[in-house]
Short mmCIF file of C-alpha atoms in Angstrom, two decimals:
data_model
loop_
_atom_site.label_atom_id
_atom_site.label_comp_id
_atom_site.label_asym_id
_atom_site.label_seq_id
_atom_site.Cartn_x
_atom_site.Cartn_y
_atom_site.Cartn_z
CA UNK A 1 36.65 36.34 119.02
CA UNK A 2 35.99 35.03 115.43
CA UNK A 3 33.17 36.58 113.81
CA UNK A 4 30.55 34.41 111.59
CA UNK A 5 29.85 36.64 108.74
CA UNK A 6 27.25 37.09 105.82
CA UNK A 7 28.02 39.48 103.25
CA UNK A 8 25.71 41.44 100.86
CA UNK A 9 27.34 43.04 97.69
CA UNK A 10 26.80 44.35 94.47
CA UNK A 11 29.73 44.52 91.86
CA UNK A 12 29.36 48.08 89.83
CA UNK A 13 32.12 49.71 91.91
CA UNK A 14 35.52 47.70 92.96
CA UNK A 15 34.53 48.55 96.55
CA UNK A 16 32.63 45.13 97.00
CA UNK A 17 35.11 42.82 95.56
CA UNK A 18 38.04 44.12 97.59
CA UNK A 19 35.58 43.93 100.59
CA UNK A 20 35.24 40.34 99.78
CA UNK A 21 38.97 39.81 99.52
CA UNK A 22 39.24 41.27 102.66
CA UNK A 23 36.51 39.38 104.60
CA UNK A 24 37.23 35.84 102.70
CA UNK A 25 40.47 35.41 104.52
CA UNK A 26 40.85 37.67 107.41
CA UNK A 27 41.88 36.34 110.91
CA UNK A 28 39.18 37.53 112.52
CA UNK A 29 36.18 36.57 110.44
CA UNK A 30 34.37 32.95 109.28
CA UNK A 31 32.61 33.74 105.92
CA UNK A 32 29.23 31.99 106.03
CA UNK A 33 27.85 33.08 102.81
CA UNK A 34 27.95 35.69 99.97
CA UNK A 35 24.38 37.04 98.62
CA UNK A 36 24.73 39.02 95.51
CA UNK A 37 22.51 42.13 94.42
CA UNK A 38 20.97 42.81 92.09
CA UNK A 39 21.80 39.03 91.16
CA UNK A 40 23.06 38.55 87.76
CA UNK A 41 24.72 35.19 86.70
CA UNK A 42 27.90 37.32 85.61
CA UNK A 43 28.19 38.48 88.97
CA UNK A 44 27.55 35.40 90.32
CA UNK A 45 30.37 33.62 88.17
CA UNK A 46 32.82 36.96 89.67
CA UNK A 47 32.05 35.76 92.98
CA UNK A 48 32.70 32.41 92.59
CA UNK A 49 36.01 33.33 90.61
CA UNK A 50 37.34 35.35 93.59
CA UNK A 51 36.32 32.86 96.38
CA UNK A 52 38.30 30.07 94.29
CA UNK A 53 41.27 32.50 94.11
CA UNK A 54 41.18 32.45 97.53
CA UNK A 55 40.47 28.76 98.35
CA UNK A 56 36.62 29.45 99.55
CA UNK A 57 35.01 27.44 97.37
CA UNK A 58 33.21 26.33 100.31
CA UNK A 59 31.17 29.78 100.85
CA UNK A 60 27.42 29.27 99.17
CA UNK A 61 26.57 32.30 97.24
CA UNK A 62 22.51 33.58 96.77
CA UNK A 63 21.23 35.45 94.44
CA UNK A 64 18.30 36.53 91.95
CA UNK A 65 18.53 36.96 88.30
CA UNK A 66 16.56 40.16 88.36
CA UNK A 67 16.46 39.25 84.13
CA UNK A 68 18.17 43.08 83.13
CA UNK A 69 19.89 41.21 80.21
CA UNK A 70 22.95 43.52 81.86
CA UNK A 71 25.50 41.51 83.71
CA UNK A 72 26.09 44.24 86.31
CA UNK A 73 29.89 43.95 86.86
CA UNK A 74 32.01 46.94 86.06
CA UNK A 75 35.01 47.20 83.63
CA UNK A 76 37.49 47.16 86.18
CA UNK A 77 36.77 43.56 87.51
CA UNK A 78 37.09 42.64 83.57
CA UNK A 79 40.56 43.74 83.56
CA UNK A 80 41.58 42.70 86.97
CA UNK A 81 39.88 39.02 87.21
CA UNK A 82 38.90 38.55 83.71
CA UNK A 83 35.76 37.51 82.81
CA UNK A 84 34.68 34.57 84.07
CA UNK A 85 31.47 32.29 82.79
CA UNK A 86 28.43 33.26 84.14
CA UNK A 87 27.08 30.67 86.98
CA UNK A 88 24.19 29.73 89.21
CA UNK A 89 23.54 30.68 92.67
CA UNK A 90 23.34 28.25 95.56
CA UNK A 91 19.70 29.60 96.86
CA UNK A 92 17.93 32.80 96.52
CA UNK A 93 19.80 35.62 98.32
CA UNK A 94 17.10 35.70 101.60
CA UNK A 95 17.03 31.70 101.30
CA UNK A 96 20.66 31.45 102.07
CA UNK A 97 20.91 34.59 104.62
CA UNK A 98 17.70 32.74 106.76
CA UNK A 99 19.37 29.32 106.52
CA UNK A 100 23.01 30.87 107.56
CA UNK A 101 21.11 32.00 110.35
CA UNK A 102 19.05 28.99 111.50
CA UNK A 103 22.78 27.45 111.61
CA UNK A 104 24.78 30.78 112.62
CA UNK A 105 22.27 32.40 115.29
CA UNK A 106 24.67 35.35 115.89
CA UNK A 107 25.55 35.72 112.40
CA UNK A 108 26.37 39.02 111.51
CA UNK A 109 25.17 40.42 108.46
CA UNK A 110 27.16 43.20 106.21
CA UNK A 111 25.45 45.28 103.38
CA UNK A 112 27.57 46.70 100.87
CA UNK A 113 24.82 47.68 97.98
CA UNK A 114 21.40 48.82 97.87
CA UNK A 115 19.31 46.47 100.53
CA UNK A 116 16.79 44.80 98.02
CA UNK A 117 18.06 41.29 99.38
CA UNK A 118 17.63 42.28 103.28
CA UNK A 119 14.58 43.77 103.08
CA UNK A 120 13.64 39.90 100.66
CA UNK A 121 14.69 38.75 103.92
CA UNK A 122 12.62 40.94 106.15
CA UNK A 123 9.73 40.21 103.55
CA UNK A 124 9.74 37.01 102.94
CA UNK A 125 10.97 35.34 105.92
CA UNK A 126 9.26 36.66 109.57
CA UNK A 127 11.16 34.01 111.66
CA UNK A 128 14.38 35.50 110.60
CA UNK A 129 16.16 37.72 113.54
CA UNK A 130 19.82 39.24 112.90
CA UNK A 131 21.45 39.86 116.39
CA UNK A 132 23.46 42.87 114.27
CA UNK A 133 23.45 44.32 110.62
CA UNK A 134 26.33 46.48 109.91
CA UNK A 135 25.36 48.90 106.82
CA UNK A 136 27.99 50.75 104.55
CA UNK A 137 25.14 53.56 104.84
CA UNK A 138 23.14 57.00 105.72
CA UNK A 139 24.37 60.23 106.44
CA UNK A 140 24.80 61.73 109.55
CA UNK A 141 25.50 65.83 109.60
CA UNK A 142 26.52 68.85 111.57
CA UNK A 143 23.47 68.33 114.48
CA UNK A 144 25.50 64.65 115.10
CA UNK A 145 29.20 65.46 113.89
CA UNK A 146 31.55 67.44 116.30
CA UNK A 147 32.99 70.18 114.34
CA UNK A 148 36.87 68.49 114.53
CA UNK A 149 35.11 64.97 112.72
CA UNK A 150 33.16 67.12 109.71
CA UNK A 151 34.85 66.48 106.01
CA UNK A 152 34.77 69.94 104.47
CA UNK A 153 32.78 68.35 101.64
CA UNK A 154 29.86 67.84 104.19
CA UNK A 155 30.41 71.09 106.31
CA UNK A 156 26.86 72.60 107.25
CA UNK A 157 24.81 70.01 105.88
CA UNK A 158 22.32 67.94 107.98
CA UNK A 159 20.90 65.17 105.30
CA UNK A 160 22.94 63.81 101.83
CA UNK A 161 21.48 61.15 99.26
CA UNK A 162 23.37 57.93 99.58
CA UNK A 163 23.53 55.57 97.29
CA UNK A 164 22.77 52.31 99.15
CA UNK A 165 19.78 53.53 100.84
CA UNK A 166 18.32 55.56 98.20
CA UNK A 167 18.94 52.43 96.05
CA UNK A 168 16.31 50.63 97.74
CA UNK A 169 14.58 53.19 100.13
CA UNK A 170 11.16 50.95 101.07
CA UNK A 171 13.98 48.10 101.89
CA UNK A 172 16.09 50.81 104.06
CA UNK A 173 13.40 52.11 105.62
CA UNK A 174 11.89 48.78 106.82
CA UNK A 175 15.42 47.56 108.31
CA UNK A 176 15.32 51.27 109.82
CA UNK A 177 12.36 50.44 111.28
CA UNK A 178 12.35 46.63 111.88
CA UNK A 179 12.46 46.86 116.14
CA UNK A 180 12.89 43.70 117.36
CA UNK A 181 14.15 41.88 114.31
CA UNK A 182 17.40 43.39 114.16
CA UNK A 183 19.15 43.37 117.76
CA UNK A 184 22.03 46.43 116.46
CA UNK A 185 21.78 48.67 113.76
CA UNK A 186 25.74 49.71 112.93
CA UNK A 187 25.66 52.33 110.12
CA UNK A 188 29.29 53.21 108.07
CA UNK A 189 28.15 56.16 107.09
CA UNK A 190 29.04 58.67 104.20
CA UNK A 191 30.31 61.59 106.61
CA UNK A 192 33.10 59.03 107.57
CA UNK A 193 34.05 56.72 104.99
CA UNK A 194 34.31 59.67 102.08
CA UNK A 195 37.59 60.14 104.20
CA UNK A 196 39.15 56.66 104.00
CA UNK A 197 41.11 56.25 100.86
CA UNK A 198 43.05 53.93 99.32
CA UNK A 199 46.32 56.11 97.61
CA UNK A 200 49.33 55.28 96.66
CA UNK A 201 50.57 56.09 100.60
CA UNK A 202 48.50 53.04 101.68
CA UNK A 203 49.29 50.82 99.01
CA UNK A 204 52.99 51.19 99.49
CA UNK A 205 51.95 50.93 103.54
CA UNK A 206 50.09 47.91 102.46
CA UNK A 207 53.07 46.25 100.51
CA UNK A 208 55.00 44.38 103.03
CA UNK A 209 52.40 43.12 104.92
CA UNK A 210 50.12 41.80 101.62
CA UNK A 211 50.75 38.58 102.08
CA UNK A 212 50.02 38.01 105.52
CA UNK A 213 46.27 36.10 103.84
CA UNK A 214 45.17 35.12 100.50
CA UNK A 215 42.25 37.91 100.22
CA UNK A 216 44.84 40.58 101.50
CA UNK A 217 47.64 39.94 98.38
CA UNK A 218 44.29 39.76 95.62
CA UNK A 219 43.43 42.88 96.83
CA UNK A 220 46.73 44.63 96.43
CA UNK A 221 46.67 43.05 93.09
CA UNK A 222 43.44 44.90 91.97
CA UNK A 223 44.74 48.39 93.91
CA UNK A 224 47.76 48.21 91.53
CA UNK A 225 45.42 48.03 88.37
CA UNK A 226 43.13 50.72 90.26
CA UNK A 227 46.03 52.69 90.79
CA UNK A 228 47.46 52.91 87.77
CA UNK A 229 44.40 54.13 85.50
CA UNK A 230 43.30 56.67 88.98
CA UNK A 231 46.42 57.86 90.23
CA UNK A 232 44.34 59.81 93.06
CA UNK A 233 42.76 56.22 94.76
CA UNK A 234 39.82 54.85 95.61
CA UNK A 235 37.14 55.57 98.89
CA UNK A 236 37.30 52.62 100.54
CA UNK A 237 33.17 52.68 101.49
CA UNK A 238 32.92 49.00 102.05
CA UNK A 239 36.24 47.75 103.58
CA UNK A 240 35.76 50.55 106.50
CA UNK A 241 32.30 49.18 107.33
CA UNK A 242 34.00 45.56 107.18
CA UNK A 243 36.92 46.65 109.34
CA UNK A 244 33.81 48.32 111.34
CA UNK A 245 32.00 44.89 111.70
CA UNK A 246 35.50 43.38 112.65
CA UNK A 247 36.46 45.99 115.45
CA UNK A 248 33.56 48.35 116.57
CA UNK A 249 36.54 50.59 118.27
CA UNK A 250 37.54 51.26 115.02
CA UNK A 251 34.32 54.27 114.74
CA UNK A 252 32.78 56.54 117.16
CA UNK A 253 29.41 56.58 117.20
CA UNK A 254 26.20 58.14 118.11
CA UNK A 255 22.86 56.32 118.64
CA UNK A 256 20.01 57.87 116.07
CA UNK A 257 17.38 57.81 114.28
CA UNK A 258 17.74 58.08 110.79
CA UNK A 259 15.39 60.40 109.14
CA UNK A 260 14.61 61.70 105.40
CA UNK A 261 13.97 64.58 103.86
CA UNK A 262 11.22 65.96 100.93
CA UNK A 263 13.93 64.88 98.44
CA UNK A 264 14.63 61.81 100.02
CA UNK A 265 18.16 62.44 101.33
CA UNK A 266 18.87 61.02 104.41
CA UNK A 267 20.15 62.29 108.25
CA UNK A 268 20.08 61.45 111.88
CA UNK A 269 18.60 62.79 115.26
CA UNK A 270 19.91 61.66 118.62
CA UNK A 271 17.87 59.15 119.77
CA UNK A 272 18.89 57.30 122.84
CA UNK A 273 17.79 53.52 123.22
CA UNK A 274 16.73 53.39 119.18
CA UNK A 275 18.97 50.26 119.24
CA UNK A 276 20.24 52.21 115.45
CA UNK A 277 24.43 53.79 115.40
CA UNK A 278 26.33 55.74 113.14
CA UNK A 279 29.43 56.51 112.81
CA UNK A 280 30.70 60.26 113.35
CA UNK A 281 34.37 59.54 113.48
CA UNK A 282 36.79 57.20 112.43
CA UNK A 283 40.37 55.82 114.22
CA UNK A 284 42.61 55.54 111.08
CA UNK A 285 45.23 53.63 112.76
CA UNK A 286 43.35 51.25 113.96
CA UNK A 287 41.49 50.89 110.55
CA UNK A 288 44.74 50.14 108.89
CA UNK A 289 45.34 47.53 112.17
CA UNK A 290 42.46 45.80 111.50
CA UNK A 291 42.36 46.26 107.20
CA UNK A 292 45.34 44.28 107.81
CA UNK A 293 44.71 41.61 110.37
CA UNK A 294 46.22 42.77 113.45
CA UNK A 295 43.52 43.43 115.70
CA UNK A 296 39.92 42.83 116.30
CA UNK A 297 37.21 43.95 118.54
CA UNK A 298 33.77 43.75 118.72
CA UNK A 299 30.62 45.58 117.86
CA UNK A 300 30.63 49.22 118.65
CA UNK A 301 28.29 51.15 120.04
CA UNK A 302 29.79 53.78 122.38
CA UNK A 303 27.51 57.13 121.59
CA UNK A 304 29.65 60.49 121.65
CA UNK A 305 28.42 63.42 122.28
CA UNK A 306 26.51 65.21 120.10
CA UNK A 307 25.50 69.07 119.10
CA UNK A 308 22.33 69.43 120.04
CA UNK A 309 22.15 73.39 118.73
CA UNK A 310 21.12 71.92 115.03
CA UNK A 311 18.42 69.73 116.08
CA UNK A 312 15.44 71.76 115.67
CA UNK A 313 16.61 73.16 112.09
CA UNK A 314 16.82 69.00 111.44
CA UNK A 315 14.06 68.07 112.46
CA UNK A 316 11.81 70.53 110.53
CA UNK A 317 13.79 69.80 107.78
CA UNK A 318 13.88 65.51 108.02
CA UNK A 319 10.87 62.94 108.37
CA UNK A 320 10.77 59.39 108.90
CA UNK A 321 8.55 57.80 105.93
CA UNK A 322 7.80 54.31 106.38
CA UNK A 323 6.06 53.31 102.82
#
């Protein structure tokens, strides 16, 4: 099954733009559109610039000049892609998502920044429905996590800022909360992706098979810049939740509720029929399967088990704010 996609990204971390090599050309996916946050015309002339490398000229790309006088593109797309002229969008970022919709019904929709542009969408545009939004995003912690699927780094906590929710945490919360307008909820959260990386093991794993699509060999071609300034790799937050939206099977899950606390940082209670998922364990094999065009799936969705000896401690600790 091919899967229409929209994608939401930002371009401060290289994250994004390999996620949009990755999803440009892959087997498994038809890229609808591209909507761009926070919206600069130099990001919107980097998107353009990779879609041409790969012969997508065809995908429409949104966005928003949110008039920064910042071009919000980091130094590493410089020296991997250049620097291309800045450029218009096609339509304002919610625009294009509702019309890929109107045409795409079952569209899927993938976040990969801060969620100003879906909750535009939410805003602006009440006809809108997404059958399934799959979020690199949220946190979920020891009262969700079996023991054997906690990163040390995250051992004994039960909420963590992340940065694409707390980078637009009215916007997160409404999609949170948004019942009937979203059909599935699919988070890639923090608590799995901080243990997908991209080292030199995977890039050399990656070699052979690079050219197997367009969007695959341009992203080995930024890893080997990457690679050669940070020795150690690069989290691969974005591609996981895009190998996620390509294979569900790739994650285990558990259905939540995703709760804050005073601070703002962010968690999850079980919470059986929410319609929201998170991820609480990761297949790596069949990540690398699917990062590389071999297999797909479909939406996941299958709750494990969770502990259920942490939940009071989380939920004096968490509450859900809606404003």
């Amino acid at each position: 099954m091919t899967l229409d996609l929209i994608f939401d990204l930002e371009t401060q971390d290289p994250d994004d733009v390999l996620t949009l090599c990755l999803v440009a050309t892959h087997p498994a996916v038809r890229l609808r559109a591209v909507t761009v946050t926070p919206g600069s015309p130099a990001q919107v002339g980097l998107v353009r610039r990779v879609l041409g490398r790969l012969g997508r000229d065809d995908v429409p790309v949104g966005a928003c000049d949110p008039g920064t006088g910042k071009d919000h593109v980091s130094a590493f797309h410089h020296r991997w892609l250049g620097t291309p002229a800045p450029a218009p969008a096609d339509a304002g970022p919610a625009e294009l998502t509702a019309r890929t919709l109107r045409d795409h019904p079952e569209a899927v929709l993938l976040t990969g920044g801060p969620l100003h542009n879906l909750g535009r969408l939410l805003d602006g545009h009440p006809e809108a429905r997404l059958s399934r939004w799959v979020a690199q995003g949220g946190f979920a912690g020891d009262n969700v996590v079996a023991p054997e699927h906690r990163l040390p780094k995250f051992d004994g906590r039960l909420t963590c800022p992340t940065f694409n929710f707390n980078g637009a945490p009215r916007a997160a919360r409404l999609a949170l909360s948004s019942g009937g307008r979203i059909g599935r909820r699919e988070l890639v959260s923090k608590n799995v992706t901080h243990g997908v990386v991209y080292d030199r093991r995977f890039h050399e794993r990656l070699r052979p098979l690079r050219d197997r699509s367009a969007g695959l060999a341009l992203l080995f071609e930024g890893m080997e810049h990457y690679l050669r300034r940070k020795p150690g790799g690069k989290l691969l937050h974005d591609p996981t939740a895009a190998c996620v939206a390509v294979d569900g099977a790739v994650a285990a899950w558990a259905e939540v509720e995703m709760v804050q606390d005073g601070s703002g940082a962010w968690g999850a209670l079980p919470a059986a029929g929410s319609g929201t998922f998170i991820t609480v364990g990761i297949d790596h094999e069949r990540l690398f399967r699917v990062f590389t065009g071999e297999t797909a799936g479909g939406p996941g969705g299958r709750a494990q088990g969770s502990s259920p000896s942490c939940l009071p401690d989380v939920r004096r600790a968490c509450r859900l704010r809606h404003s």
